[in-house]
mmCIF file of the C-alpha atoms, coordinates in Angstrom:
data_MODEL
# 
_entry.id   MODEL 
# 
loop_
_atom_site.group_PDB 
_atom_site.id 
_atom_site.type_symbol 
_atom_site.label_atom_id 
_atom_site.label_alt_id 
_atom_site.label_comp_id 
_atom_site.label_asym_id 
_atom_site.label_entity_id 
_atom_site.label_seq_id 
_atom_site.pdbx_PDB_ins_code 
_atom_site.Cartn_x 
_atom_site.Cartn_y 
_atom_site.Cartn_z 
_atom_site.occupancy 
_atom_site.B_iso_or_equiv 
_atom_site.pdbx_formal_charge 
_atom_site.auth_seq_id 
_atom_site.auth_comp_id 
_atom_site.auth_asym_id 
_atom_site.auth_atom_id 
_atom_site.pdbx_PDB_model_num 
ATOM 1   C CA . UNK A 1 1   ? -2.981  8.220   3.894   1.00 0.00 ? 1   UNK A CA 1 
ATOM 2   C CA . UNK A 1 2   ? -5.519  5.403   2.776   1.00 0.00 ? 2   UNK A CA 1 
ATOM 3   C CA . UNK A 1 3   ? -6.525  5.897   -0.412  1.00 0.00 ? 3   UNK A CA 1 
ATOM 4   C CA . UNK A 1 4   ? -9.103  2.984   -1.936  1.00 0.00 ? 4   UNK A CA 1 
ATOM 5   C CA . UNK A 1 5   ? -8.755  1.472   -4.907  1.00 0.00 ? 5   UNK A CA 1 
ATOM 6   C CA . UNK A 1 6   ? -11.638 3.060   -6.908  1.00 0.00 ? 6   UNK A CA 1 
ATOM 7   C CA . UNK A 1 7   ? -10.403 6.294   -5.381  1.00 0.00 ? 7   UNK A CA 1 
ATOM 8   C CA . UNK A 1 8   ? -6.969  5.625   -6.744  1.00 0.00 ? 8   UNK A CA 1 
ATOM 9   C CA . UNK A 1 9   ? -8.266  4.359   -10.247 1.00 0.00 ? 9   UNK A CA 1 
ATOM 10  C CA . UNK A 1 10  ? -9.964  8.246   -10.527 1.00 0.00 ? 10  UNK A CA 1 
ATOM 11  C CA . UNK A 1 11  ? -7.141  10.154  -9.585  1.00 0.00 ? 11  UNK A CA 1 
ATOM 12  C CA . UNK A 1 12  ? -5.014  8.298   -12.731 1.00 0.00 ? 12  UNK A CA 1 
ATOM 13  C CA . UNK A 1 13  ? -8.083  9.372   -14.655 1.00 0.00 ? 13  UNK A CA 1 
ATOM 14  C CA . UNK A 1 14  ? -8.524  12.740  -13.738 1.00 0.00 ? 14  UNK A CA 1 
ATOM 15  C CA . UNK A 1 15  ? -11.807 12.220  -12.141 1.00 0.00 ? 15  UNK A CA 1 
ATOM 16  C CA . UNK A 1 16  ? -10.592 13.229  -8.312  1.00 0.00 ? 16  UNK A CA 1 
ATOM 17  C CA . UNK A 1 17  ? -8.405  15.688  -7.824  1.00 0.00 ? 17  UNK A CA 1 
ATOM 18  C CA . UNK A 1 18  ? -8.632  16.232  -4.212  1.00 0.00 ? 18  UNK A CA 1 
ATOM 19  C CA . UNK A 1 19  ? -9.386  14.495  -0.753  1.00 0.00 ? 19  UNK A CA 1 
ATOM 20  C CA . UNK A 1 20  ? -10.704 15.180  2.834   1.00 0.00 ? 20  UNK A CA 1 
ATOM 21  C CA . UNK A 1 21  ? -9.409  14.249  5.951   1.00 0.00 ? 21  UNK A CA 1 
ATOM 22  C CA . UNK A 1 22  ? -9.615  14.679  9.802   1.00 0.00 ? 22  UNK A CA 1 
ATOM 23  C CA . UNK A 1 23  ? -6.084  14.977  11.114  1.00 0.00 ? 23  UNK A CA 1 
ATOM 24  C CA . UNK A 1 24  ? -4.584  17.080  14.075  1.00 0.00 ? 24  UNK A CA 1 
ATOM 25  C CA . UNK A 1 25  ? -1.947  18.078  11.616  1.00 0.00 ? 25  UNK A CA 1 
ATOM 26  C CA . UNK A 1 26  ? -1.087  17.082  8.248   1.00 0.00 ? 26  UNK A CA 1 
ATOM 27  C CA . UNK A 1 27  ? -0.024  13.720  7.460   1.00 0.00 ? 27  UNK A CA 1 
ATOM 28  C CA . UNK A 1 28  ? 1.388   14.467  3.687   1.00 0.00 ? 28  UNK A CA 1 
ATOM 29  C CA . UNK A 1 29  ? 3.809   17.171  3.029   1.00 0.00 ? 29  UNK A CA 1 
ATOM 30  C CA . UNK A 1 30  ? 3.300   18.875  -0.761  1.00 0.00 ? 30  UNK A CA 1 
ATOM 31  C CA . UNK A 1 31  ? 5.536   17.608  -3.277  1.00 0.00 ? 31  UNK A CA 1 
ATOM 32  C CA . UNK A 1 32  ? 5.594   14.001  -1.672  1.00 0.00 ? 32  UNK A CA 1 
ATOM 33  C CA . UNK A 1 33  ? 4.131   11.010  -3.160  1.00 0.00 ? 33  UNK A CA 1 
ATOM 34  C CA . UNK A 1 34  ? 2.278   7.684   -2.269  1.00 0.00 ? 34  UNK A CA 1 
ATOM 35  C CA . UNK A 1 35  ? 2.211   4.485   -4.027  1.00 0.00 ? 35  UNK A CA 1 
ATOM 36  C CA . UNK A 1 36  ? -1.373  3.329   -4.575  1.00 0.00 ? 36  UNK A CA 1 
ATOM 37  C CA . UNK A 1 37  ? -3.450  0.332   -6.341  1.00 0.00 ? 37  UNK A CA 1 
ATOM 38  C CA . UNK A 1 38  ? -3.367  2.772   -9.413  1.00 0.00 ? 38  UNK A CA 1 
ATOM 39  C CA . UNK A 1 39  ? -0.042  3.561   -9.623  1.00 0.00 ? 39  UNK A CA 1 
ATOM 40  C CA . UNK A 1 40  ? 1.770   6.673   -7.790  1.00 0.00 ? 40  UNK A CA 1 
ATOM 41  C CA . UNK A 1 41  ? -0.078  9.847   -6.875  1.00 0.00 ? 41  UNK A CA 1 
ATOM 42  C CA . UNK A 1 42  ? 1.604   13.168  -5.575  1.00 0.00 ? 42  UNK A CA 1 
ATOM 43  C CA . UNK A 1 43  ? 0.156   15.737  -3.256  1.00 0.00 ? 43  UNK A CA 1 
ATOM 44  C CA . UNK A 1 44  ? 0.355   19.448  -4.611  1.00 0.00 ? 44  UNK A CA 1 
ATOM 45  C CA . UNK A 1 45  ? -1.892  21.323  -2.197  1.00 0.00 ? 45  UNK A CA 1 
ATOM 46  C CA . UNK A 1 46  ? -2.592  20.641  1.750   1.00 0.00 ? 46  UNK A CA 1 
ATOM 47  C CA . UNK A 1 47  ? -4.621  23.350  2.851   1.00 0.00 ? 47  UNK A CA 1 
ATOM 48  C CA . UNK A 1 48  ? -6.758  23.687  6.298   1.00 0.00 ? 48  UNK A CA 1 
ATOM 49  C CA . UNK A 1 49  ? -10.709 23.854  5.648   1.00 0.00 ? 49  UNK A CA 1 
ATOM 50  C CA . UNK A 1 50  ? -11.509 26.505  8.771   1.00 0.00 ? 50  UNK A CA 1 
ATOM 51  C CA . UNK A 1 51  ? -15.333 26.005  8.447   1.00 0.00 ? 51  UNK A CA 1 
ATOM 52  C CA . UNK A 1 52  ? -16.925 22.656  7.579   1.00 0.00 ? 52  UNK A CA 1 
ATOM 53  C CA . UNK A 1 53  ? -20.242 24.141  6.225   1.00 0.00 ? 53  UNK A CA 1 
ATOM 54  C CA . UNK A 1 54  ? -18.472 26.260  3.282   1.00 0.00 ? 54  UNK A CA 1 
ATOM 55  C CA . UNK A 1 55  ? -17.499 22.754  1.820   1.00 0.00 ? 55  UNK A CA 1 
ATOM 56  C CA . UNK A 1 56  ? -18.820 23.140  -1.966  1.00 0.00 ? 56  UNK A CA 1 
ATOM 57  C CA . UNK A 1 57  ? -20.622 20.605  -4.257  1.00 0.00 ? 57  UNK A CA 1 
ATOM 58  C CA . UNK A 1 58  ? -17.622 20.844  -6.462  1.00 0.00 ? 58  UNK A CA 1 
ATOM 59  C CA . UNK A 1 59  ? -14.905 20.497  -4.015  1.00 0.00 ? 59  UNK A CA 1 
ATOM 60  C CA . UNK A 1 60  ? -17.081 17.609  -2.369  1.00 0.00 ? 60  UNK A CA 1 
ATOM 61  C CA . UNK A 1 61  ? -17.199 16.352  -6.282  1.00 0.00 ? 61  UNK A CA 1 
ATOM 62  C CA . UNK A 1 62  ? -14.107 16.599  -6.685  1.00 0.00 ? 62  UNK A CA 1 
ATOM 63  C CA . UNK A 1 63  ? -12.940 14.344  -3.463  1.00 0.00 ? 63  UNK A CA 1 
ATOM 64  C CA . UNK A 1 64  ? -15.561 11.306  -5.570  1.00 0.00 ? 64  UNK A CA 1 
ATOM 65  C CA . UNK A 1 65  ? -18.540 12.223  -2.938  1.00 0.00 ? 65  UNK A CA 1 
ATOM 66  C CA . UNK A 1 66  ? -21.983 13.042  -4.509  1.00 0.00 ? 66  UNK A CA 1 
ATOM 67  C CA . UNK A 1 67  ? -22.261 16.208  -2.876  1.00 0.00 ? 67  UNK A CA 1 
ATOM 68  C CA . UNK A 1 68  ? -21.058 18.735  -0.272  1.00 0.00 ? 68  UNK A CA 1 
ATOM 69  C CA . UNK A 1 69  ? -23.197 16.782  2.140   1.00 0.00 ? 69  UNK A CA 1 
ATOM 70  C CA . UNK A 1 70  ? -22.343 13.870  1.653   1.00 0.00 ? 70  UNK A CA 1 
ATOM 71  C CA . UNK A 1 71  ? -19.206 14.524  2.250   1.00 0.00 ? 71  UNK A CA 1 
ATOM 72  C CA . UNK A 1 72  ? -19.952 16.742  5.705   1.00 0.00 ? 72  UNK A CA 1 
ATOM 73  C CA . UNK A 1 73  ? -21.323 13.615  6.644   1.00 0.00 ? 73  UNK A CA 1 
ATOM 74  C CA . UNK A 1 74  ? -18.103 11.600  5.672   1.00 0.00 ? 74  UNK A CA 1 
ATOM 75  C CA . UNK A 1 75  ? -16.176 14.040  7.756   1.00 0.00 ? 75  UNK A CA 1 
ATOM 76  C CA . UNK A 1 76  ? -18.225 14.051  10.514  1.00 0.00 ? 76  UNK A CA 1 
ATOM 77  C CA . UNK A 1 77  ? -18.387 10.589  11.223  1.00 0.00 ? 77  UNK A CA 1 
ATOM 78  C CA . UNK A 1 78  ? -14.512 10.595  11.106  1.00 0.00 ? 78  UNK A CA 1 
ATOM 79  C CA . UNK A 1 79  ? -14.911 12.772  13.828  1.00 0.00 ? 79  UNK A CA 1 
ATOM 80  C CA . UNK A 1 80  ? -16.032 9.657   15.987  1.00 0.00 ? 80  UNK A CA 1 
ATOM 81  C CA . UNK A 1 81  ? -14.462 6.996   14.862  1.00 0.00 ? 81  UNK A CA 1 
ATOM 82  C CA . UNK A 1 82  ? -13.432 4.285   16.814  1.00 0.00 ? 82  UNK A CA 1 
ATOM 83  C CA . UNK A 1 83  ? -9.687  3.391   16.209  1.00 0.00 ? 83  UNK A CA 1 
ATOM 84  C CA . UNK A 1 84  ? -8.654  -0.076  14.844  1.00 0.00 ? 84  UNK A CA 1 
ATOM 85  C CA . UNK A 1 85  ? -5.470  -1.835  14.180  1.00 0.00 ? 85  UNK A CA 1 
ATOM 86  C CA . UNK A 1 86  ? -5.063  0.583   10.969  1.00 0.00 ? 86  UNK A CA 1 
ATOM 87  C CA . UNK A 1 87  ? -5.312  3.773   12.210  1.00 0.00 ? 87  UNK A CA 1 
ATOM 88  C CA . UNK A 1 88  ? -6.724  6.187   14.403  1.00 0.00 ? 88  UNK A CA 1 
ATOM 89  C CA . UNK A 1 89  ? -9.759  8.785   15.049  1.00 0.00 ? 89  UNK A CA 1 
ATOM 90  C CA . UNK A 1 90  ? -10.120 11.608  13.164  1.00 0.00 ? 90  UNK A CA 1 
ATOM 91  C CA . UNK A 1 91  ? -8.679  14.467  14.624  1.00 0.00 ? 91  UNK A CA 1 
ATOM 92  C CA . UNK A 1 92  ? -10.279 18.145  15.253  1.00 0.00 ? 92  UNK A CA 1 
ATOM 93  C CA . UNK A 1 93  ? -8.473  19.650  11.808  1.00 0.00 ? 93  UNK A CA 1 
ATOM 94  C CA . UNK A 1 94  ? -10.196 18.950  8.533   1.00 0.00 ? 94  UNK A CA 1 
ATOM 95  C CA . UNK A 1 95  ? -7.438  19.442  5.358   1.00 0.00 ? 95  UNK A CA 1 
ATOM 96  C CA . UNK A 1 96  ? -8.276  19.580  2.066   1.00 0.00 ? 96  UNK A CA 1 
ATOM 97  C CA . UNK A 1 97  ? -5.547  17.213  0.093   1.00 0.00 ? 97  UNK A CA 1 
ATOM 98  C CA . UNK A 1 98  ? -5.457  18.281  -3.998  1.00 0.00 ? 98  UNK A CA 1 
ATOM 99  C CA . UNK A 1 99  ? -3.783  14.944  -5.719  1.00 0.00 ? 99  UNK A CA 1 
ATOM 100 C CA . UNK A 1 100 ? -2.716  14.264  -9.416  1.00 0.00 ? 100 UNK A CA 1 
ATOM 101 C CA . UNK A 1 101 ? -1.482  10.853  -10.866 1.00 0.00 ? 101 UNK A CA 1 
ATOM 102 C CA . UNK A 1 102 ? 2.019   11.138  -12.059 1.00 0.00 ? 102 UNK A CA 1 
ATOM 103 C CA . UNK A 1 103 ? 2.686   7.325   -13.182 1.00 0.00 ? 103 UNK A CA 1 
ATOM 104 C CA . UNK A 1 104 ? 3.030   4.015   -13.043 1.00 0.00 ? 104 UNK A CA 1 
ATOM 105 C CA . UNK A 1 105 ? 3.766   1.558   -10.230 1.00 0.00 ? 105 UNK A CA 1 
ATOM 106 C CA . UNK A 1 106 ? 7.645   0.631   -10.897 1.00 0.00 ? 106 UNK A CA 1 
ATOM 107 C CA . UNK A 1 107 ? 7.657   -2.362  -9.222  1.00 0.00 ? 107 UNK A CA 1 
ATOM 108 C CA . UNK A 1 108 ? 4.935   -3.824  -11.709 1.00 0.00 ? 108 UNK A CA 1 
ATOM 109 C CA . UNK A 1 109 ? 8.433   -3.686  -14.331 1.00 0.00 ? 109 UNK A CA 1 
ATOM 110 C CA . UNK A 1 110 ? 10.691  -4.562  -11.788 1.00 0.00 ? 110 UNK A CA 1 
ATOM 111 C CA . UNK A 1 111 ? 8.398   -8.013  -10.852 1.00 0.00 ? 111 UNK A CA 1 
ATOM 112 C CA . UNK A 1 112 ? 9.248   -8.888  -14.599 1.00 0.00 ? 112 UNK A CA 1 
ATOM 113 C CA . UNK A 1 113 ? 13.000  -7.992  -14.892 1.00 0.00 ? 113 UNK A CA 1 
ATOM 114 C CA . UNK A 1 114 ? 14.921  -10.827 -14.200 1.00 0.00 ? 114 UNK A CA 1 
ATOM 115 C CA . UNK A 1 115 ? 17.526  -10.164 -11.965 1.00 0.00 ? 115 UNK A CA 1 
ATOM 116 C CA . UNK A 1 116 ? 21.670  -10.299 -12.389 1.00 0.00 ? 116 UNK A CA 1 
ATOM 117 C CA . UNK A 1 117 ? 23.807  -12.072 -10.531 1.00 0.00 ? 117 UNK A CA 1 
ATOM 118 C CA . UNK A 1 118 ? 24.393  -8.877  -8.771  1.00 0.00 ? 118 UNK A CA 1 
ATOM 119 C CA . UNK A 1 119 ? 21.324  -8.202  -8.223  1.00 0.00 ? 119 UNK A CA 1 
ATOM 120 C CA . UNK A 1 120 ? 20.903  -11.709 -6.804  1.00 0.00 ? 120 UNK A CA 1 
ATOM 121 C CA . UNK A 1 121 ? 23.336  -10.755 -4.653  1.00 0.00 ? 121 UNK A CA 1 
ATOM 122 C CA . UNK A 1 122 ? 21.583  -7.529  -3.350  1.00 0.00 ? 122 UNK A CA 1 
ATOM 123 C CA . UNK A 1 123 ? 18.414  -8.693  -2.921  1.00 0.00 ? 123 UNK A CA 1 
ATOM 124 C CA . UNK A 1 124 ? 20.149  -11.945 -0.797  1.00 0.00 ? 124 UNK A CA 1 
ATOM 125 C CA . UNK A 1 125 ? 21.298  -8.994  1.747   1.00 0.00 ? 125 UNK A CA 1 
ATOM 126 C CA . UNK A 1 126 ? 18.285  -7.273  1.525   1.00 0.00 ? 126 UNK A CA 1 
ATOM 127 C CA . UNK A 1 127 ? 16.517  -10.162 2.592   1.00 0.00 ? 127 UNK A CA 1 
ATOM 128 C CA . UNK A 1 128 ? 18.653  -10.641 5.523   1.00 0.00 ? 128 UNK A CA 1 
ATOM 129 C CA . UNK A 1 129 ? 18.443  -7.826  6.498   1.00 0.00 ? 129 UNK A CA 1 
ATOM 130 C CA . UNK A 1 130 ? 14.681  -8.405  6.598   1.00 0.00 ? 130 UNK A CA 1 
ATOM 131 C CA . UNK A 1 131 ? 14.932  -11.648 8.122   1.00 0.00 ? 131 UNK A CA 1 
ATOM 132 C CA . UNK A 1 132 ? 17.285  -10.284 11.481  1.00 0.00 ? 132 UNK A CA 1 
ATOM 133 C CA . UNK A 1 133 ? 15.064  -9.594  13.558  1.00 0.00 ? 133 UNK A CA 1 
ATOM 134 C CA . UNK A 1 134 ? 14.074  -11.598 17.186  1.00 0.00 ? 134 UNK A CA 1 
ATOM 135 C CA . UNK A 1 135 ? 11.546  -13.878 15.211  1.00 0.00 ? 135 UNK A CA 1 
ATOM 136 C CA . UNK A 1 136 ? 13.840  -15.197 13.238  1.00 0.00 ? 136 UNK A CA 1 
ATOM 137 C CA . UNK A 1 137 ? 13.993  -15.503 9.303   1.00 0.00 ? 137 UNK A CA 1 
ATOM 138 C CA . UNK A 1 138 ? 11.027  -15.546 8.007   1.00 0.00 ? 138 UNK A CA 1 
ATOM 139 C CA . UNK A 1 139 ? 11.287  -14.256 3.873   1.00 0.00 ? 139 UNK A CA 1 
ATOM 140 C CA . UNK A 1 140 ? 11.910  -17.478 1.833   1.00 0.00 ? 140 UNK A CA 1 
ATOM 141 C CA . UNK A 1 141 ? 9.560   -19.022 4.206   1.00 0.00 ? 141 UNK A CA 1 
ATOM 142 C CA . UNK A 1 142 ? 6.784   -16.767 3.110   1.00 0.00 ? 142 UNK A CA 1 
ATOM 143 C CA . UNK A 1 143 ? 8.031   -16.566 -0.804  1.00 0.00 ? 143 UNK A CA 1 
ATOM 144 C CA . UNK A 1 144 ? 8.171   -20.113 -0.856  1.00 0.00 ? 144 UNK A CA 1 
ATOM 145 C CA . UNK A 1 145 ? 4.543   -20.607 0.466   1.00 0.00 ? 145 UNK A CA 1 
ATOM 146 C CA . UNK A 1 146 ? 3.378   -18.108 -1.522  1.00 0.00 ? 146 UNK A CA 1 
ATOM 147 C CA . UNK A 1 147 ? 4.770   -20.326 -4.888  1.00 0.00 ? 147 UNK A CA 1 
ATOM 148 C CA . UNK A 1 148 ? 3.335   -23.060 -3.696  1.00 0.00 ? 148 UNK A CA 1 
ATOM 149 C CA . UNK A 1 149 ? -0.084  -21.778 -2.881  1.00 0.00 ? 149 UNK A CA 1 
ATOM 150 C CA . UNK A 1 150 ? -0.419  -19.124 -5.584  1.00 0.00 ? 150 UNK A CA 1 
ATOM 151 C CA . UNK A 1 151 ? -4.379  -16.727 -4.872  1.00 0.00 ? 151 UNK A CA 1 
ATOM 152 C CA . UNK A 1 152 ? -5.051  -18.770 -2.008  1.00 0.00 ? 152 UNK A CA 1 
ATOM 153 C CA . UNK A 1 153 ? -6.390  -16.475 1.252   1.00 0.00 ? 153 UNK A CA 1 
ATOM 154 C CA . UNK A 1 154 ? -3.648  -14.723 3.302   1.00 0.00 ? 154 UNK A CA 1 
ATOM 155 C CA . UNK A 1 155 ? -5.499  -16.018 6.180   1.00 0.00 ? 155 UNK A CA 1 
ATOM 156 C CA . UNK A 1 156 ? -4.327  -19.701 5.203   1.00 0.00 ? 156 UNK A CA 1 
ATOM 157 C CA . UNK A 1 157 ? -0.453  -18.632 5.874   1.00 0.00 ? 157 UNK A CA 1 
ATOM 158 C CA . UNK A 1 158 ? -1.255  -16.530 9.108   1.00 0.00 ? 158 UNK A CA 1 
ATOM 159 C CA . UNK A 1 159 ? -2.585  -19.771 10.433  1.00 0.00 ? 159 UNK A CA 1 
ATOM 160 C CA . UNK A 1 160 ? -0.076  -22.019 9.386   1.00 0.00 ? 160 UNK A CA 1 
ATOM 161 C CA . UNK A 1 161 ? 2.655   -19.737 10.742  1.00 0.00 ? 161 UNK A CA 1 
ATOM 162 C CA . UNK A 1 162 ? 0.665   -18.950 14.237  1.00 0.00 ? 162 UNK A CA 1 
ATOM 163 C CA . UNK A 1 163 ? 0.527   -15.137 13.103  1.00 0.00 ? 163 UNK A CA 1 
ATOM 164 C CA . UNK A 1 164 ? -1.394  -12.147 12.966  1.00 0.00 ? 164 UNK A CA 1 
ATOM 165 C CA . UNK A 1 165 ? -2.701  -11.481 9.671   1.00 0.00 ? 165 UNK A CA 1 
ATOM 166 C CA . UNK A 1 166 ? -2.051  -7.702  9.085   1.00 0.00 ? 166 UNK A CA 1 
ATOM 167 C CA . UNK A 1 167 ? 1.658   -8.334  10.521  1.00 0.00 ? 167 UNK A CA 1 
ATOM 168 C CA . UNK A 1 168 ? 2.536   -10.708 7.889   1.00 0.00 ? 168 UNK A CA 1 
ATOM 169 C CA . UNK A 1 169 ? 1.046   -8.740  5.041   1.00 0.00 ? 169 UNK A CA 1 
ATOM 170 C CA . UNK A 1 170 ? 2.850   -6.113  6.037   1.00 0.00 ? 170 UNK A CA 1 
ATOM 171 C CA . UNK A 1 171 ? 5.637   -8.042  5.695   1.00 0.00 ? 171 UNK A CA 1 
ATOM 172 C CA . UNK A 1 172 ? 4.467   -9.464  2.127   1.00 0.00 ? 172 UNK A CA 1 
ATOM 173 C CA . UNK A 1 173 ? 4.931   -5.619  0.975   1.00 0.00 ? 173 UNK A CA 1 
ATOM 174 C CA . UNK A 1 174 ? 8.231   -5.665  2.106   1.00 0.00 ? 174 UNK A CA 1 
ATOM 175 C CA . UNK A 1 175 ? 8.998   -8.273  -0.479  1.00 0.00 ? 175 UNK A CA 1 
ATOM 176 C CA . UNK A 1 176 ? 6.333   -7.047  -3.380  1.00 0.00 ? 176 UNK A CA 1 
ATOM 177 C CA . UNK A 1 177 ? 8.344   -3.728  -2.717  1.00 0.00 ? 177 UNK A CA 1 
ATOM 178 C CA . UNK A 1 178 ? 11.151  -5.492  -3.672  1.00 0.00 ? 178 UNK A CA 1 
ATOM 179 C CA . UNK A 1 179 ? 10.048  -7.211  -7.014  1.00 0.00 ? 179 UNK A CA 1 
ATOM 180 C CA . UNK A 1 180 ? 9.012   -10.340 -5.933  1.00 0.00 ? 180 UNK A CA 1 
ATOM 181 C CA . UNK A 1 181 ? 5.799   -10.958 -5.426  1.00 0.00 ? 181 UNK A CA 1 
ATOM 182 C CA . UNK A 1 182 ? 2.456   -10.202 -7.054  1.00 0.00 ? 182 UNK A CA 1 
ATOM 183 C CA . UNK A 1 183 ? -0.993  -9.227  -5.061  1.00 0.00 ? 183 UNK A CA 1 
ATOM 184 C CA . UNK A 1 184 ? -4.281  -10.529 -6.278  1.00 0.00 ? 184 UNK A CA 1 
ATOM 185 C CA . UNK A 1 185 ? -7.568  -9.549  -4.673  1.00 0.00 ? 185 UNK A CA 1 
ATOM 186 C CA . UNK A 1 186 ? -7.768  -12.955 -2.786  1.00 0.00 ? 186 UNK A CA 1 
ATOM 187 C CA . UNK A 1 187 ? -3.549  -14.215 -1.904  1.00 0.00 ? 187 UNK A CA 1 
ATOM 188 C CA . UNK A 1 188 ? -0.444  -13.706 -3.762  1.00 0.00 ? 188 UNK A CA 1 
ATOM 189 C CA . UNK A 1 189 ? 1.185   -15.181 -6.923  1.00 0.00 ? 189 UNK A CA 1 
ATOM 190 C CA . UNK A 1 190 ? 5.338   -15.061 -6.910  1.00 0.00 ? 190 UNK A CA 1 
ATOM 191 C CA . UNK A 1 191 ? 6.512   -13.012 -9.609  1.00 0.00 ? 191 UNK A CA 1 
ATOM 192 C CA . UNK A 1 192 ? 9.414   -14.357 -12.465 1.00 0.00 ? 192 UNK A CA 1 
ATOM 193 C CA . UNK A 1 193 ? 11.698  -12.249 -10.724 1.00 0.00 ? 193 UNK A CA 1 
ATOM 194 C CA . UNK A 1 194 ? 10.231  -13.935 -7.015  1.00 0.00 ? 194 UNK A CA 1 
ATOM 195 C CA . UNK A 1 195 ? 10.777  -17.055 -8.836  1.00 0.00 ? 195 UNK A CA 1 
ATOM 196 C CA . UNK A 1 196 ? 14.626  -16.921 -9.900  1.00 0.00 ? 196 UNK A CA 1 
ATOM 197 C CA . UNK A 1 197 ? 15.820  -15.640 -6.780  1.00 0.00 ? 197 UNK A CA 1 
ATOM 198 C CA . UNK A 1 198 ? 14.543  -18.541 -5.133  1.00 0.00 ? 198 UNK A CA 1 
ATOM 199 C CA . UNK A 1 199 ? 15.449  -20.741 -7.403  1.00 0.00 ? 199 UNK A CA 1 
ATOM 200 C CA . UNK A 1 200 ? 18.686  -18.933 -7.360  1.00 0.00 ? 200 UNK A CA 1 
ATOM 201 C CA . UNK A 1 201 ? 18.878  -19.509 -3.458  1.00 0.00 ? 201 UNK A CA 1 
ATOM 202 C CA . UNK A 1 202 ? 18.373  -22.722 -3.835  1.00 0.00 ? 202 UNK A CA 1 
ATOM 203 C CA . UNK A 1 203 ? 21.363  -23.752 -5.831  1.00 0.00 ? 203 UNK A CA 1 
ATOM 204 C CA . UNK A 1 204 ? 24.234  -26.021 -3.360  1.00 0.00 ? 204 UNK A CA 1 
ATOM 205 C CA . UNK A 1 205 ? 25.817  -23.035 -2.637  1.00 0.00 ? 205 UNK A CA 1 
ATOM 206 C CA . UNK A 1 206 ? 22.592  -20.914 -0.913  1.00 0.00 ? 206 UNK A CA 1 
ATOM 207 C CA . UNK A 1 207 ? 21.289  -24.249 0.778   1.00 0.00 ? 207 UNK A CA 1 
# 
């Protein structure tokens, strides 16, 4: 479920509590969770809305819309979407989703931890693991661009690798998932625990 940023930042502060969406059936299940731009949120209600027009000013409030119809309108216009490369049209269901903020992004610690020599070791499978596929390897590639070229545009590396963009940041969360790098609102930095695995990997014996 795409939650926004400024969305995000009011569920941690208690501001939203709930959000709308067009779906054909639900897409969250209660008691399951979603890492956000504000840390991780969990879903403790999913219930159908059978009539659109006995939306409330406080439920509509408490989704971050201005008013019940604002948010009809919101809904509406989901309706009739066109769908892009991230998702869908709205379907013919509209659920109500109630959310609360229960804590902090883990990998924001784990970017800072610097790894064992086990560890090392487990995230130089995990990587492979990452990299086997018919493309070829592709993760030190990527971590070692991203050092060199710390907040400069995604777009930059898409080009220089003859990719598409939303591919490859997909793949960037794979490794910030992992620890190892940071997101910025314009590129990436590598994180301290980014930069000893590479520098790790690139000791005589990982050459």
């Amino acid at each position: 479920m795409l939650i926004s940023k400024p969305i995000a930042e009011a569920i941690r502060e208690g501001r939203v509590t709930a959000q709308f969406r067009r779906w054909d059936v639900p897409r969250v299940k209660v008691g399951g969770t979603q890492l956000t731009a504000a840390g991780l949120i969990q879903f403790t209600k999913v219930t159908q809305v059978r009539d659109i027009e006995k939306i409330s000013d406080r439920a509509a409030r408490a989704a971050g819309m201005k008013n019940a119809e604002a948010l009809k309108t919101a809904l509406r216009k989901a309706a009739n979407r066109t769908p892009t490369a991230r998702g869908g049209k709205g379907g013919d269901k509209i659920f109500r989703i109630d959310v609360a903020w229960v804590g902090e992004d883990e990998r924001i610690e784990l970017r800072q931890t610097m790894p064992s020599d086990a560890e090392l070791v487990q995230l130089e499978a995990k990587l492979a693991r990452l990299d086997a596929r018919e493309s070829g390897p592709w993760t030190r590639e990527i971590l070692e661009w991203i050092r060199a070229n710390p907040r400069v545009v995604s777009k930059e590396l898409a080009a220089l690798r003859q990719v598409e963009l939303l591919p490859m940041k997909i793949d960037i969360r794979k490794l910030k998932a992992l620890g190892l790098t940071i997101s910025h609102e314009v590129g990436y930095e590598l994180s301290p625990r980014g930069n000893a695995y590479l520098n790790w990997i690139a000791t005589s014996s990982h050459d």
